[in-house]
Amino acid sequence: MTSVALVLGAGGLVGQAYHAGVLAALEAELGWDPRQADLIVGTSAGSISGTLLRLGVAPSDLAALATQSPLSPEGSSLVDRIQPNSADLPSPPPRDWIRPWRPPTAALLARTVRRPWGFRPEVAAMTMLPRGRIDITDRAAPLHAMAGMNWPERLWICAARRSDGARVVFGRHGAPPAPLAAAVLASCAIPAYFAPVMIGGVEHFDGGVHSPTNADAVRAERPDVVVVISPMSFDRPMLGAPDGLFRWAARRRLEHETRRLERAGSTVICIEPDPSSRAAMGLNPMSDRRAHQVVSAAMRQTARMVAEGRIPRLGVRAGSPSVKIRPARGG
């Protein structure tokens, strides 16, 4: 049986809609249920999509949730226990964007001295942004009540330490123990916007600071196939586009991670927004008004990729997926 790792990248609310459309199409076109992936890795928006999958929410229900359409009875029962009480995300006051940055931390300087070849100025800059003030802890209260310190099997959530920008993969052996809800919150804590999340006495924030996908986190597992859904990059050049430079940087990072995975022996399938999906997504990743267009565009794009042979058949297991929960473990 082919082992499959599913990597779900960052991208805000629009990225969640893109995940939902791609995943629903993979199930419809290939008969592959993403809930049965051998490993799921989520970053920021992907941490939410990945957690929902591992808790048993079907891809079709993810698409229905994104578009505010009726869910299946099973999906509705699960989502009702997990989703936040309020769908609205608060906006920071304008003065928050003109606060002074903080100087480099001792941890950042020490890490740079230890690993100068790994220094990335864009990551260092994120650690110096002012602390986010909007606390979104209450949004994860239902998930915490449901899961507590228990984790679904083979779910990894990527965040970054605010002190030095280093990646932390919660759920992986050796990572600090953390409640599932806290790990998801940390992975989604956009720098200077949302308050960082304290886990084990250390502040963590958005895993997208380290990488929009963190696909190479699975390299040591050596899965046969790695399916990467990357809402923040592109599948071809975007000359002159307002977000072209941003997406180019995300694409360059993904290419670097893909090469590392391929050298380790994995086949990598990257699914990135095509021109139609990008047009549907717009420029605001936190917009909740584009879900219908994004889900539809992502489904059409994925169906075309399957028809063109760009996405091969993935391992299919008989029977419905089972949800296994284990206590969180640390190193």
Tab-separated table of N, CA and C in Angstrom, residues 115-245:
chain	number	residue	atom	x	y	z
A	115	ARG	N	23.674	28.835	13.515
A	115	ARG	CA	23.354	28.352	12.170
A	115	ARG	C	23.302	29.517	11.185
A	116	PRO	N	24.436	30.155	10.900
A	116	PRO	CA	24.406	31.326	10.012
A	116	PRO	C	23.897	31.002	8.615
A	117	TRP	N	24.113	29.769	8.162
A	117	TRP	CA	23.636	29.372	6.829
A	117	TRP	C	22.113	29.290	6.769
A	118	GLY	N	21.492	29.166	7.938
A	118	GLY	CA	20.033	29.068	7.966
A	118	GLY	C	19.338	30.393	8.209
A	119	PHE	N	20.097	31.492	8.271
A	119	PHE	CA	19.483	32.794	8.556
A	119	PHE	C	18.591	33.218	7.387
A	120	ARG	N	17.369	33.586	7.713
A	120	ARG	CA	16.411	34.066	6.716
A	120	ARG	C	15.868	35.407	7.200
A	121	PRO	N	16.204	36.493	6.515
A	121	PRO	CA	15.823	37.824	7.000
A	121	PRO	C	14.326	38.020	7.146
A	122	GLU	N	13.542	37.389	6.262
A	122	GLU	CA	12.094	37.567	6.357
A	122	GLU	C	11.527	36.930	7.617
A	123	VAL	N	12.129	35.815	8.047
A	123	VAL	CA	11.695	35.178	9.286
A	123	VAL	C	12.126	36.017	10.483
A	124	ALA	N	13.370	36.501	10.452
A	124	ALA	CA	13.858	37.351	11.540
A	124	ALA	C	12.978	38.582	11.703
A	125	ALA	N	12.555	39.159	10.577
A	125	ALA	CA	11.706	40.354	10.641
A	125	ALA	C	10.381	40.061	11.338
A	126	MET	N	9.808	38.884	11.091
A	126	MET	CA	8.540	38.542	11.728
A	126	MET	C	8.657	38.460	13.245
A	127	THR	N	9.826	38.021	13.737
A	127	THR	CA	10.004	37.922	15.184
A	127	THR	C	10.123	39.291	15.837
A	128	MET	N	10.421	40.314	15.062
A	128	MET	CA	10.597	41.667	15.608
A	128	MET	C	9.340	42.523	15.508
A	129	LEU	N	8.298	42.004	14.872
A	129	LEU	CA	7.044	42.744	14.803
A	129	LEU	C	6.456	42.912	16.204
A	130	PRO	N	5.691	43.970	16.436
A	130	PRO	CA	5.067	44.130	17.758
A	130	PRO	C	4.105	42.985	18.053
A	131	ARG	N	3.931	42.737	19.325
A	131	ARG	CA	3.077	41.638	19.767
A	131	ARG	C	1.632	41.883	19.360
A	132	GLY	N	0.996	40.879	18.767
A	132	GLY	CA	-0.419	40.996	18.437
A	132	GLY	C	-1.269	41.162	19.687
A	133	ARG	N	-2.359	41.915	19.569
A	133	ARG	CA	-3.173	42.237	20.739
A	133	ARG	C	-4.525	41.542	20.756
A	134	ILE	N	-4.919	40.954	19.664
A	134	ILE	CA	-6.253	40.348	19.607
A	134	ILE	C	-6.165	38.899	20.046
A	135	ASP	N	-6.794	38.591	21.161
A	135	ASP	CA	-6.768	37.243	21.735
A	135	ASP	C	-7.917	36.430	21.130
A	136	ILE	N	-7.577	35.336	20.460
A	136	ILE	CA	-8.603	34.495	19.820
A	136	ILE	C	-8.775	33.165	20.548
A	137	THR	N	-8.320	33.124	21.800
A	137	THR	CA	-8.385	31.871	22.553
A	137	THR	C	-9.800	31.318	22.633
A	138	ASP	N	-10.782	32.214	22.809
A	138	ASP	CA	-12.156	31.738	22.986
A	138	ASP	C	-12.689	31.027	21.752
A	139	ARG	N	-12.082	31.285	20.575
A	139	ARG	CA	-12.550	30.627	19.353
A	139	ARG	C	-12.249	29.129	19.364
A	140	ALA	N	-11.272	28.729	20.161
A	140	ALA	CA	-10.910	27.314	20.220
A	140	ALA	C	-11.475	26.623	21.446
A	141	ALA	N	-12.315	27.321	22.209
A	141	ALA	CA	-12.861	26.715	23.429
A	141	ALA	C	-13.642	25.434	23.148
A	142	PRO	N	-14.514	25.384	22.123
A	142	PRO	CA	-15.227	24.123	21.850
A	142	PRO	C	-14.278	22.975	21.492
A	143	LEU	N	-13.239	23.257	20.695
A	143	LEU	CA	-12.278	22.209	20.344
A	143	LEU	C	-11.536	21.735	21.589
A	144	HIS	N	-11.166	22.666	22.459
A	144	HIS	CA	-10.459	22.269	23.677
A	144	HIS	C	-11.358	21.419	24.570
A	145	ALA	N	-12.638	21.790	24.650
A	145	ALA	CA	-13.570	20.997	25.459
A	145	ALA	C	-13.710	19.586	24.902
A	146	MET	N	-13.594	19.450	23.577
A	146	MET	CA	-13.760	18.138	22.945
A	146	MET	C	-12.488	17.296	23.050
A	147	ALA	N	-11.323	17.925	22.816
A	147	ALA	CA	-10.079	17.160	22.689
A	147	ALA	C	-9.171	17.247	23.905
A	148	GLY	N	-9.127	18.401	24.568
A	148	GLY	CA	-8.213	18.559	25.690
A	148	GLY	C	-6.779	18.304	25.270
A	149	MET	N	-6.078	17.432	25.997
A	149	MET	CA	-4.694	17.089	25.678
A	149	MET	C	-4.595	15.904	24.719
A	150	ASN	N	-5.699	15.425	24.210
A	150	ASN	CA	-5.689	14.283	23.294
A	150	ASN	C	-5.551	14.754	21.848
A	151	TRP	N	-4.834	13.972	21.078
A	151	TRP	CA	-4.591	14.299	19.670
A	151	TRP	C	-5.078	13.170	18.772
A	152	PRO	N	-5.621	13.500	17.596
A	152	PRO	CA	-5.852	12.461	16.590
A	152	PRO	C	-4.519	11.866	16.144
A	153	GLU	N	-4.529	10.615	15.799
A	153	GLU	CA	-3.302	9.960	15.338
A	153	GLU	C	-2.752	10.635	14.089
A	154	ARG	N	-1.426	10.793	14.064
A	154	ARG	CA	-0.681	11.222	12.878
A	154	ARG	C	-1.180	12.554	12.336
A	155	LEU	N	-1.372	13.501	13.240
A	155	LEU	CA	-1.673	14.881	12.884
A	155	LEU	C	-0.559	15.754	13.444
A	156	TRP	N	0.085	16.514	12.575
A	156	TRP	CA	1.134	17.436	12.995
A	156	TRP	C	0.683	18.864	12.707
A	157	ILE	N	0.904	19.762	13.668
A	157	ILE	CA	0.521	21.155	13.533
A	157	ILE	C	1.790	22.010	13.623
A	158	CYS	N	2.030	22.824	12.605
A	158	CYS	CA	3.253	23.627	12.546
A	158	CYS	C	3.020	25.043	13.054
A	159	ALA	N	3.862	25.460	13.987
A	159	ALA	CA	3.880	26.827	14.488
A	159	ALA	C	5.337	27.288	14.483
A	160	ALA	N	5.569	28.504	14.981
A	160	ALA	CA	6.928	29.025	15.067
A	160	ALA	C	7.120	29.695	16.421
A	161	ARG	N	8.321	29.567	16.971
A	161	ARG	CA	8.643	30.270	18.210
A	161	ARG	C	8.798	31.760	17.916
A	162	ARG	N	8.137	32.578	18.711
A	162	ARG	CA	8.228	34.017	18.485
A	162	ARG	C	9.607	34.555	18.820
A	163	SER	N	10.327	33.888	19.690
A	163	SER	CA	11.644	34.379	20.112
A	163	SER	C	12.668	34.343	18.991
A	164	ASP	N	12.640	33.276	18.155
A	164	ASP	CA	13.676	33.143	17.128
A	164	ASP	C	13.156	32.657	15.777
A	165	GLY	N	11.847	32.443	15.648
A	165	GLY	CA	11.288	32.028	14.367
A	165	GLY	C	11.461	30.562	14.033
A	166	ALA	N	12.023	29.773	14.952
A	166	ALA	CA	12.251	28.352	14.675
A	166	ALA	C	10.919	27.603	14.577
A	167	ARG	N	10.866	26.638	13.683
A	167	ARG	CA	9.647	25.837	13.507
A	167	ARG	C	9.470	24.876	14.668
A	168	VAL	N	8.229	24.740	15.108
A	168	VAL	CA	7.850	23.747	16.110
A	168	VAL	C	6.712	22.935	15.514
A	169	VAL	N	6.868	21.612	15.489
A	169	VAL	CA	5.851	20.740	14.898
A	169	VAL	C	5.148	19.996	16.027
A	170	PHE	N	4.048	20.542	16.483
A	170	PHE	CA	3.292	19.917	17.564
A	170	PHE	C	2.648	18.622	17.070
A	171	GLY	N	2.658	17.620	17.940
A	171	GLY	CA	2.130	16.311	17.584
A	171	GLY	C	3.197	15.344	17.123
A	172	ARG	N	4.357	15.876	16.720
A	172	ARG	CA	5.475	15.028	16.308
A	172	ARG	C	6.276	14.621	17.533
A	173	HIS	N	6.853	13.447	17.483
A	173	HIS	CA	7.670	12.970	18.603
A	173	HIS	C	8.780	13.972	18.905
A	174	GLY	N	8.912	14.323	20.161
A	174	GLY	CA	9.939	15.261	20.577
A	174	GLY	C	9.467	16.689	20.707
A	175	ALA	N	8.270	16.999	20.214
A	175	ALA	CA	7.737	18.358	20.326
A	175	ALA	C	7.206	18.596	21.730
A	176	PRO	N	7.121	19.852	22.158
A	176	PRO	CA	6.543	20.132	23.472
A	176	PRO	C	5.099	19.633	23.540
A	177	PRO	N	4.692	19.022	24.638
A	177	PRO	CA	3.287	18.619	24.766
A	177	PRO	C	2.392	19.847	24.776
A	178	ALA	N	1.251	19.752	24.120
A	178	ALA	CA	0.348	20.892	24.013
A	178	ALA	C	-1.070	20.407	23.789
A	179	PRO	N	-2.053	21.100	24.327
A	179	PRO	CA	-3.431	20.798	23.948
A	179	PRO	C	-3.612	21.017	22.442
A	180	LEU	N	-4.422	20.205	21.825
A	180	LEU	CA	-4.652	20.334	20.386
A	180	LEU	C	-5.136	21.735	20.045
A	181	ALA	N	-6.074	22.263	20.813
A	181	ALA	CA	-6.617	23.590	20.525
A	181	ALA	C	-5.538	24.661	20.596
A	182	ALA	N	-4.635	24.562	21.575
A	182	ALA	CA	-3.567	25.551	21.709
A	182	ALA	C	-2.617	25.488	20.523
A	183	ALA	N	-2.312	24.285	20.044
A	183	ALA	CA	-1.431	24.149	18.887
A	183	ALA	C	-2.056	24.779	17.646
A	184	VAL	N	-3.358	24.546	17.448
A	184	VAL	CA	-4.039	25.141	16.300
A	184	VAL	C	-4.047	26.660	16.422
A	185	LEU	N	-4.345	27.172	17.608
A	185	LEU	CA	-4.328	28.622	17.817
A	185	LEU	C	-2.954	29.198	17.521
A	186	ALA	N	-1.911	28.538	18.018
A	186	ALA	CA	-0.554	29.023	17.775
A	186	ALA	C	-0.252	29.050	16.284
A	187	SER	N	-0.622	27.997	15.588
A	187	SER	CA	-0.350	27.907	14.156
A	187	SER	C	-1.046	29.014	13.375
A	188	CYS	N	-2.166	29.532	13.911
A	188	CYS	CA	-2.974	30.544	13.216
A	188	CYS	C	-2.718	31.963	13.704
A	189	ALA	N	-1.838	32.142	14.691
A	189	ALA	CA	-1.650	33.450	15.318
A	189	ALA	C	-0.792	34.353	14.430
A	190	ILE	N	-1.428	35.085	13.534
A	190	ILE	CA	-0.725	35.964	12.595
A	190	ILE	C	0.064	37.019	13.371
A	191	PRO	N	1.369	37.171	13.086
A	191	PRO	CA	2.181	38.138	13.822
A	191	PRO	C	1.621	39.555	13.751
A	192	ALA	N	1.688	40.251	14.877
A	192	ALA	CA	1.244	41.640	15.023
A	192	ALA	C	-0.266	41.803	14.917
A	193	TYR	N	-0.994	40.728	14.658
A	193	TYR	CA	-2.446	40.774	14.530
A	193	TYR	C	-3.074	40.035	15.708
A	194	PHE	N	-2.857	38.722	15.773
A	194	PHE	CA	-3.372	37.925	16.878
A	194	PHE	C	-2.293	37.750	17.947
A	195	ALA	N	-2.732	37.679	19.183
A	195	ALA	CA	-1.791	37.483	20.290
A	195	ALA	C	-1.100	36.133	20.147
A	196	PRO	N	0.215	36.078	20.371
A	196	PRO	CA	0.897	34.775	20.345
A	196	PRO	C	0.350	33.870	21.445
A	197	VAL	N	0.561	32.577	21.269
A	197	VAL	CA	-0.001	31.578	22.184
A	197	VAL	C	1.125	30.986	23.018
A	198	MET	N	0.934	30.996	24.323
A	198	MET	CA	1.941	30.480	25.242
A	198	MET	C	1.769	28.973	25.412
A	199	ILE	N	2.795	28.219	25.079
A	199	ILE	CA	2.802	26.767	25.253
A	199	ILE	C	4.126	26.382	25.895
A	200	GLY	N	4.045	25.749	27.048
A	200	GLY	CA	5.263	25.373	27.763
A	200	GLY	C	6.109	26.557	28.166
A	201	GLY	N	5.464	27.697	28.459
A	201	GLY	CA	6.195	28.882	28.860
A	201	GLY	C	6.860	29.635	27.723
A	202	VAL	N	6.563	29.261	26.467
A	202	VAL	CA	7.178	29.877	25.290
A	202	VAL	C	6.082	30.423	24.385
A	203	GLU	N	6.275	31.637	23.860
A	203	GLU	CA	5.306	32.217	22.928
A	203	GLU	C	5.496	31.622	21.536
A	204	HIS	N	4.377	31.218	20.936
A	204	HIS	CA	4.386	30.693	19.570
A	204	HIS	C	3.420	31.497	18.711
A	205	PHE	N	3.739	31.580	17.416
A	205	PHE	CA	2.802	32.217	16.504
A	205	PHE	C	2.784	31.478	15.166
A	206	ASP	N	2.158	32.086	14.190
A	206	ASP	CA	1.792	31.466	12.915
A	206	ASP	C	2.926	30.634	12.300
A	207	GLY	N	2.628	29.365	12.000
A	207	GLY	CA	3.613	28.494	11.366
A	207	GLY	C	4.025	28.958	9.992
A	208	GLY	N	3.202	29.825	9.355
A	208	GLY	CA	3.556	30.381	8.060
A	208	GLY	C	4.757	31.306	8.123
A	209	VAL	N	5.139	31.739	9.329
A	209	VAL	CA	6.356	32.538	9.484
A	209	VAL	C	7.563	31.744	8.990
A	210	HIS	N	7.600	30.470	9.309
A	210	HIS	CA	8.714	29.629	8.859
A	210	HIS	C	8.538	29.206	7.415
A	211	SER	N	7.324	28.818	7.049
A	211	SER	CA	7.046	28.372	5.685
A	211	SER	C	5.546	28.347	5.456
A	212	PRO	N	5.076	28.759	4.268
A	212	PRO	CA	3.644	28.682	3.995
A	212	PRO	C	3.098	27.252	3.974
A	213	THR	N	3.962	26.256	3.802
A	213	THR	CA	3.489	24.871	3.769
A	213	THR	C	4.194	23.969	4.779
A	214	ASN	N	5.484	24.206	5.046
A	214	ASN	CA	6.267	23.321	5.920
A	214	ASN	C	6.244	21.875	5.425
A	215	ALA	N	6.235	21.717	4.106
A	215	ALA	CA	6.133	20.375	3.530
A	215	ALA	C	7.302	19.481	3.916
A	216	ASP	N	8.486	20.073	4.079
A	216	ASP	CA	9.648	19.234	4.368
A	216	ASP	C	9.666	18.706	5.796
A	217	ALA	N	8.677	19.075	6.600
A	217	ALA	CA	8.593	18.509	7.952
A	217	ALA	C	8.408	16.995	7.915
A	218	VAL	N	7.891	16.467	6.803
A	218	VAL	CA	7.616	15.031	6.711
A	218	VAL	C	8.799	14.256	6.135
A	219	ARG	N	9.899	14.941	5.845
A	219	ARG	CA	10.999	14.296	5.100
A	219	ARG	C	11.514	13.046	5.798
A	220	ALA	N	11.704	13.094	7.106
A	220	ALA	CA	12.261	11.940	7.825
A	220	ALA	C	11.313	10.750	7.822
A	221	GLU	N	10.018	10.985	7.588
A	221	GLU	CA	9.044	9.892	7.531
A	221	GLU	C	9.130	9.114	6.222
A	222	ARG	N	9.684	9.720	5.203
A	222	ARG	CA	9.853	9.115	3.873
A	222	ARG	C	8.557	8.498	3.318
A	223	PRO	N	7.485	9.267	3.272
A	223	PRO	CA	6.269	8.728	2.663
A	223	PRO	C	6.475	8.513	1.162
A	224	ASP	N	5.740	7.570	0.598
A	224	ASP	CA	5.860	7.331	-0.843
A	224	ASP	C	5.414	8.554	-1.638
A	225	VAL	N	4.315	9.149	-1.209
A	225	VAL	CA	3.737	10.299	-1.909
A	225	VAL	C	3.437	11.398	-0.895
A	226	VAL	N	3.770	12.637	-1.260
A	226	VAL	CA	3.405	13.799	-0.455
A	226	VAL	C	2.501	14.683	-1.310
A	227	VAL	N	1.274	14.866	-0.877
A	227	VAL	CA	0.331	15.750	-1.561
A	227	VAL	C	0.333	17.081	-0.824
A	228	VAL	N	0.764	18.133	-1.505
A	228	VAL	CA	0.868	19.458	-0.897
A	228	VAL	C	-0.190	20.370	-1.510
A	229	ILE	N	-1.057	20.909	-0.687
A	229	ILE	CA	-2.032	21.907	-1.133
A	229	ILE	C	-1.556	23.250	-0.607
A	230	SER	N	-1.168	24.129	-1.520
A	230	SER	CA	-0.481	25.371	-1.176
A	230	SER	C	-1.276	26.581	-1.664
A	231	PRO	N	-2.210	27.091	-0.865
A	231	PRO	CA	-3.037	28.211	-1.328
A	231	PRO	C	-2.277	29.508	-1.570
A	232	MET	N	-1.095	29.683	-0.970
A	232	MET	CA	-0.422	30.973	-1.018
A	232	MET	C	0.587	31.118	-2.145
A	233	SER	N	0.856	30.039	-2.896
A	233	SER	CA	1.813	30.141	-3.995
A	233	SER	C	1.052	30.224	-5.318
A	234	PHE	N	1.685	29.842	-6.425
A	234	PHE	CA	1.035	29.882	-7.728
A	234	PHE	C	1.501	28.708	-8.572
A	235	ASP	N	0.803	28.434	-9.661
A	235	ASP	CA	1.230	27.318	-10.506
A	235	ASP	C	1.910	27.794	-11.784
A	236	ARG	N	2.076	29.129	-11.927
A	236	ARG	CA	2.767	29.700	-13.086
A	236	ARG	C	3.082	31.164	-12.782
A	237	PRO	N	3.970	31.803	-13.569
A	237	PRO	CA	4.350	33.188	-13.265
A	237	PRO	C	3.159	34.144	-13.236
A	238	MET	N	3.299	35.217	-12.430
A	238	MET	CA	2.239	36.218	-12.271
A	238	MET	C	2.833	37.610	-12.482
A	239	LEU	N	3.281	37.908	-13.666
A	239	LEU	CA	3.925	39.184	-13.940
A	239	LEU	C	2.943	40.327	-13.729
A	240	GLY	N	3.329	41.276	-12.875
A	240	GLY	CA	2.512	42.461	-12.676
A	240	GLY	C	1.368	42.312	-11.703
A	241	ALA	N	1.127	41.118	-11.190
A	241	ALA	CA	0.022	40.926	-10.255
A	241	ALA	C	0.355	41.579	-8.917
A	242	PRO	N	-0.635	42.187	-8.240
A	242	PRO	CA	-0.359	42.862	-6.963
A	242	PRO	C	0.258	41.944	-5.911
A	243	ASP	N	-0.138	40.680	-5.924
A	243	ASP	CA	0.405	39.745	-4.941
A	243	ASP	C	1.451	38.819	-5.558
A	244	GLY	N	1.965	39.213	-6.740
A	244	GLY	CA	2.899	38.354	-7.454
A	244	GLY	C	4.174	38.071	-6.689
A	245	LEU	N	4.769	39.105	-6.059
A	245	LEU	CA	6.021	38.911	-5.329
A	245	LEU	C	5.809	38.005	-4.118
